[in-house]
Amino acid sequence: MSTAAPVTYPTAAIDKMMAAIQFDDRGLVAAIAQQHGTGEVLMMAWMDRHAVEETMRTGRVCYWSRSRRAPWRKGETSGHIQRLVDLRVDCDGDTLLVEVEQTGVACHTGRHNCFFRAIRNGELEVIAPVEVDMTTAEKE
Amino acid sequence: MSTAAPVTYPTAAIDKMMAAIQFDDRGLVAAIAQQHGTGEVLMMAWMDRHAVEETMRTGRVCYWSRSRRAPWRKGETSGHIQRLVDLRVDCDGDTLLVEVEQTGVACHTGRHNCFFRAIRNGELEVIAPVEVDMTTAEKE
């Protein structure tokens, strides 16, 4: 695990990114978290304007929890934080690709990423092990 | 570019995947397309039930176009198809990770993926070249 400082952005750059984002009618933009270096897709969640701003300003990834209707500072309770490495916006501005350095695991189930179910031999199977016992489960 | 046959699934397996998906109130599920082998995140789009079914049955990735309100058979006009390699569903069932073999480019701008804008030196810059002149532009 790298201990490099997170990438942060000045206000002017945050404003430029914000201007490129097309927030939906809920005020949200989709955010895909991808592990820096390996390319592993960790999770998909949502950000509102404040979450994008906080993520870029602090370098610690913050989402918007649709279920709790509150900022979701990833790892705040579990310690499994995501440090920002790069932030990209797609062609139509409605999806962000958030390159991160994941501490621990991304999924509230204790698996490294959330995409751990796939069809194998005709059955929907769990294809990734639980790596961490998430007693303080953190779920969107 | 591999010429391997696409992965397809029998009806029983499609039904099992479908049962794990939580379609939203629009009847859609988010779908992240990732290039097999490299891990490059190509694009994010949406699928309805029929698009998931068609994708799994044919091995050719099909989305739902929200703007056209119609099935979006990726590459139908441009030839830049996506062959299915694997399909994963996330912990809460509202996002799919679609592992694909991309023919040509994924983005309607002619870039290999849609995430080609990022902050560099304080400016929002285009960080990937146009690889293909998309005269028959294909956009969601």
Coordinates of C-alpha atoms in Angstrom, one line a residue:
Chain A
M1 CA 0.0 0.0 0.0
S2 CA 1.4 3.3 -1.0
T3 CA 1.6 6.1 1.6
A4 CA 1.8 8.8 -1.0
A5 CA -0.1 12.0 -0.2
P6 CA -3.5 12.2 -1.8
V7 CA -4.0 14.3 -4.9
T8 CA -5.9 17.6 -4.1
Y9 CA -7.1 20.4 -6.3
P10 CA -7.3 24.2 -5.8
T11 CA -10.7 25.9 -6.0
A12 CA -10.3 27.1 -9.5
A13 CA -9.7 23.5 -10.8
I14 CA -12.6 22.2 -8.7
D15 CA -14.8 24.8 -10.4
K16 CA -13.6 23.7 -13.8
M17 CA -14.4 20.1 -13.1
M18 CA -17.7 21.0 -11.6
A19 CA -18.6 23.0 -14.8
A20 CA -18.0 19.8 -16.9
I21 CA -20.3 17.6 -14.7
Q22 CA -23.9 17.1 -15.7
F23 CA -25.6 16.4 -12.4
D24 CA -28.9 14.5 -12.8
D25 CA -32.3 15.6 -11.7
R26 CA -31.5 14.3 -8.2
G27 CA -28.3 16.5 -8.2
L28 CA -26.1 13.4 -8.5
V29 CA -23.3 12.1 -10.7
A30 CA -22.3 8.4 -11.0
A31 CA -18.8 7.7 -9.6
I32 CA -16.8 4.6 -10.5
A33 CA -13.9 3.9 -8.1
Q34 CA -11.0 2.2 -9.7
Q35 CA -7.9 1.0 -7.9
H36 CA -4.8 2.8 -9.1
G37 CA -2.2 0.5 -10.6
T38 CA -4.3 -2.7 -10.9
G39 CA -7.3 -1.3 -12.7
E40 CA -9.6 -3.2 -10.4
V41 CA -13.1 -1.7 -10.4
L42 CA -13.9 -1.4 -6.8
M43 CA -17.4 0.0 -6.6
M44 CA -19.9 2.4 -8.1
A45 CA -21.6 5.0 -6.0
W46 CA -23.0 8.6 -6.4
M47 CA -21.7 12.1 -5.6
D48 CA -23.5 15.3 -5.2
R49 CA -21.8 18.7 -5.7
H50 CA -20.6 18.8 -2.2
A51 CA -19.1 15.3 -2.4
V52 CA -17.2 16.2 -5.6
E53 CA -16.0 19.4 -4.0
E54 CA -14.9 17.6 -0.7
T55 CA -13.2 14.8 -2.6
M56 CA -11.2 17.2 -4.7
R57 CA -10.4 19.5 -1.9
T58 CA -9.3 16.9 0.6
G59 CA -8.1 14.0 -1.5
R60 CA -10.3 11.7 0.5
V61 CA -13.1 10.2 -1.5
C62 CA -16.6 11.2 -0.3
Y63 CA -19.8 10.0 -1.9
W64 CA -23.5 10.9 -1.3
S65 CA -25.4 8.2 0.4
R66 CA -28.8 7.9 -1.2
S67 CA -30.2 5.7 1.6
R68 CA -29.0 7.9 4.4
R69 CA -29.4 11.1 2.4
A70 CA -26.1 12.3 3.8
P71 CA -22.4 12.7 2.9
W72 CA -20.7 9.3 2.9
R73 CA -17.1 9.7 3.8
K74 CA -15.8 6.4 2.6
G75 CA -14.0 4.6 5.4
E76 CA -15.1 7.1 8.1
T77 CA -16.3 4.3 10.3
S78 CA -14.4 1.3 8.9
G79 CA -11.0 3.0 8.3
H80 CA -11.2 1.7 4.7
I81 CA -10.6 5.0 3.1
Q82 CA -10.0 5.8 -0.5
R83 CA -7.2 8.3 -1.4
L84 CA -7.7 10.2 -4.6
V85 CA -5.2 9.7 -7.3
D86 CA -7.0 11.1 -10.3
L87 CA -10.4 12.1 -11.4
R88 CA -11.8 11.9 -14.9
V89 CA -15.1 12.9 -16.3
D90 CA -16.8 11.1 -19.2
C91 CA -17.8 12.5 -22.6
D92 CA -21.3 13.5 -21.6
G93 CA -20.4 14.6 -18.1
D94 CA -22.7 12.2 -16.2
T95 CA -20.1 9.7 -14.9
L96 CA -16.8 10.2 -13.0
L97 CA -13.9 7.7 -13.0
V98 CA -12.3 8.1 -9.6
E99 CA -8.8 6.6 -9.5
V100 CA -8.1 5.7 -5.9
E101 CA -5.7 4.1 -3.5
Q102 CA -8.0 1.8 -1.5
T103 CA -7.0 1.1 2.1
G104 CA -8.3 -2.3 3.1
V105 CA -11.4 -3.3 1.2
A106 CA -14.0 -1.3 -0.8
C107 CA -17.1 -3.5 -0.2
H108 CA -19.2 -3.4 3.0
T109 CA -19.2 -7.2 2.9
G110 CA -15.5 -7.2 3.5
R111 CA -14.6 -8.2 0.0
H112 CA -12.0 -6.1 -1.9
N113 CA -14.6 -4.9 -4.5
C114 CA -18.3 -5.0 -4.8
F115 CA -18.5 -7.0 -8.0
F116 CA -18.1 -10.5 -6.5
R117 CA -21.1 -12.3 -8.0
A118 CA -21.0 -13.9 -11.4
I119 CA -22.4 -16.9 -13.3
R120 CA -20.1 -20.0 -13.0
N121 CA -21.3 -23.4 -14.2
G122 CA -24.8 -22.0 -14.6
E123 CA -25.1 -20.7 -11.1
L124 CA -24.8 -17.2 -9.6
E125 CA -21.7 -17.7 -7.5
V126 CA -19.6 -15.6 -5.1
I127 CA -16.2 -15.4 -6.8
A128 CA -14.2 -13.3 -4.2
P129 CA -13.4 -14.1 -0.6
V130 CA -14.3 -12.0 2.4
E131 CA -11.0 -10.4 3.4
V132 CA -12.0 -8.4 6.4
D133 CA -14.7 -9.1 9.0
M134 CA -16.7 -5.9 8.7
T135 CA -18.2 -5.7 12.2
T136 CA -18.7 -2.0 11.7
A137 CA -20.4 -2.6 8.4
E138 CA -20.5 0.5 6.2
K139 CA -23.0 0.4 3.5
E140 CA -24.5 3.1 1.3
Chain B
M1 CA -7.7 -8.0 -30.9
S2 CA -8.9 -11.5 -29.9
T3 CA -11.3 -13.3 -32.1
A4 CA -12.5 -15.6 -29.4
A5 CA -16.2 -16.4 -29.4
P6 CA -18.3 -14.3 -27.0
V7 CA -19.5 -15.7 -23.8
T8 CA -23.2 -16.6 -23.8
Y9 CA -25.5 -17.9 -21.1
P10 CA -28.4 -20.3 -21.1
T11 CA -31.8 -19.1 -20.1
A12 CA -31.6 -20.6 -16.6
A13 CA -28.4 -18.7 -15.9
I14 CA -29.9 -15.5 -17.3
D15 CA -32.8 -15.9 -15.0
K16 CA -30.5 -16.3 -12.0
M17 CA -28.6 -13.2 -12.9
M18 CA -31.8 -11.3 -13.5
A19 CA -33.1 -12.3 -10.0
A20 CA -29.9 -10.7 -8.4
I21 CA -30.4 -7.4 -10.2
Q22 CA -32.2 -4.5 -8.5
F23 CA -33.6 -2.5 -11.4
D24 CA -34.3 1.1 -10.4
D25 CA -37.6 2.9 -10.6
R26 CA -36.9 3.5 -14.3
G27 CA -36.4 -0.2 -14.8
L28 CA -32.7 0.3 -15.4
V29 CA -29.4 -1.0 -13.9
A30 CA -26.0 0.8 -14.3
A31 CA -23.5 -1.1 -16.4
I32 CA -19.8 -0.4 -16.4
A33 CA -17.9 -1.7 -19.4
Q34 CA -14.3 -2.8 -18.7
Q35 CA -11.8 -4.0 -21.2
H36 CA -10.8 -7.6 -20.6
G37 CA -7.1 -8.0 -19.9
T38 CA -6.1 -4.3 -19.5
G39 CA -8.7 -3.3 -16.9
E40 CA -9.4 -0.1 -18.8
V41 CA -12.8 1.3 -17.9
L42 CA -14.4 2.1 -21.2
M43 CA -17.8 3.6 -20.5
M44 CA -20.8 3.6 -18.2
A45 CA -24.3 3.2 -19.6
W46 CA -27.6 1.6 -18.6
M47 CA -29.4 -1.6 -19.3
D48 CA -33.1 -2.5 -18.9
R49 CA -34.2 -6.2 -18.5
H50 CA -34.2 -6.8 -22.2
A51 CA -30.7 -5.4 -22.7
V52 CA -29.4 -7.7 -19.9
E53 CA -31.2 -10.6 -21.5
E54 CA -30.0 -9.9 -25.0
T55 CA -26.4 -9.3 -23.8
M56 CA -26.2 -12.6 -22.0
R57 CA -28.0 -14.6 -24.7
T58 CA -26.0 -13.2 -27.7
G59 CA -22.7 -12.3 -26.1
R60 CA -22.9 -8.9 -27.8
V61 CA -23.3 -6.1 -25.4
C62 CA -26.6 -4.2 -25.7
Y63 CA -27.6 -1.2 -23.5
W64 CA -30.7 0.9 -23.1
S65 CA -30.5 4.3 -24.7
R66 CA -32.2 6.8 -22.3
S67 CA -32.2 9.5 -25.0
R68 CA -33.6 7.4 -27.8
R69 CA -35.7 5.3 -25.4
A70 CA -34.6 2.2 -27.4
P71 CA -32.2 -0.7 -27.3
W72 CA -28.7 0.4 -28.0
R73 CA -26.8 -2.4 -29.6
K74 CA -23.3 -1.1 -29.1
G75 CA -21.5 -0.9 -32.4
E76 CA -24.6 -1.5 -34.5
T77 CA -23.9 1.5 -36.7
S78 CA -20.2 2.0 -36.0
G79 CA -19.0 -1.6 -36.0
H80 CA -17.3 -0.9 -32.7
I81 CA -18.9 -3.8 -30.9
Q82 CA -18.3 -5.2 -27.4
R83 CA -18.1 -8.9 -27.0
L84 CA -19.1 -10.2 -23.6
V85 CA -16.3 -11.9 -21.6
D86 CA -17.8 -11.9 -18.1
L87 CA -20.7 -10.3 -16.2
R88 CA -20.6 -9.4 -12.6
V89 CA -23.2 -7.9 -10.3
D90 CA -22.4 -5.8 -7.2
C91 CA -23.3 -6.4 -3.6
D92 CA -26.6 -4.5 -3.7
G93 CA -27.5 -5.5 -7.2
D94 CA -27.8 -2.1 -8.8
T95 CA -24.6 -2.1 -10.9
L96 CA -23.2 -4.5 -13.4
L97 CA -19.5 -4.9 -14.3
V98 CA -19.4 -6.0 -17.9
E99 CA -16.1 -7.4 -18.9
V100 CA -15.8 -7.0 -22.7
E101 CA -13.5 -7.3 -25.7
Q102 CA -13.9 -3.9 -27.3
T103 CA -13.6 -3.7 -31.1
G104 CA -12.3 -0.3 -32.1
V105 CA -13.2 2.4 -29.7
A106 CA -15.9 2.7 -27.0
C107 CA -16.5 6.4 -27.1
H108 CA -18.7 8.1 -29.7
T109 CA -16.0 10.8 -29.9
G110 CA -13.6 8.2 -31.4
R111 CA -11.5 7.9 -28.2
H112 CA -10.9 4.5 -26.8
N113 CA -12.8 5.2 -23.6
C114 CA -15.2 7.9 -22.5
F115 CA -13.2 9.1 -19.5
F116 CA -10.8 11.4 -21.4
R117 CA -11.1 14.6 -19.5
A118 CA -9.1 15.3 -16.3
I119 CA -7.5 18.2 -14.5
R120 CA -3.9 18.8 -15.6
N121 CA -2.0 21.9 -14.5
G122 CA -5.2 23.4 -13.1
E123 CA -7.1 23.0 -16.4
L124 CA -9.7 20.5 -17.5
E125 CA -7.8 18.9 -20.3
V126 CA -8.4 16.2 -22.9
I127 CA -6.0 13.4 -22.0
A128 CA -6.7 10.8 -24.7
P129 CA -6.4 11.1 -28.5
V130 CA -9.1 10.6 -31.1
E131 CA -8.3 7.2 -32.6
V132 CA -11.1 6.9 -35.1
D133 CA -13.0 9.5 -37.1
M134 CA -16.5 8.6 -36.1
T135 CA -18.4 9.9 -39.1
T136 CA -21.3 7.7 -38.1
A137 CA -21.3 9.0 -34.6
E138 CA -23.0 6.7 -32.1
K139 CA -24.1 8.3 -29.0
E140 CA -26.4 7.2 -26.3

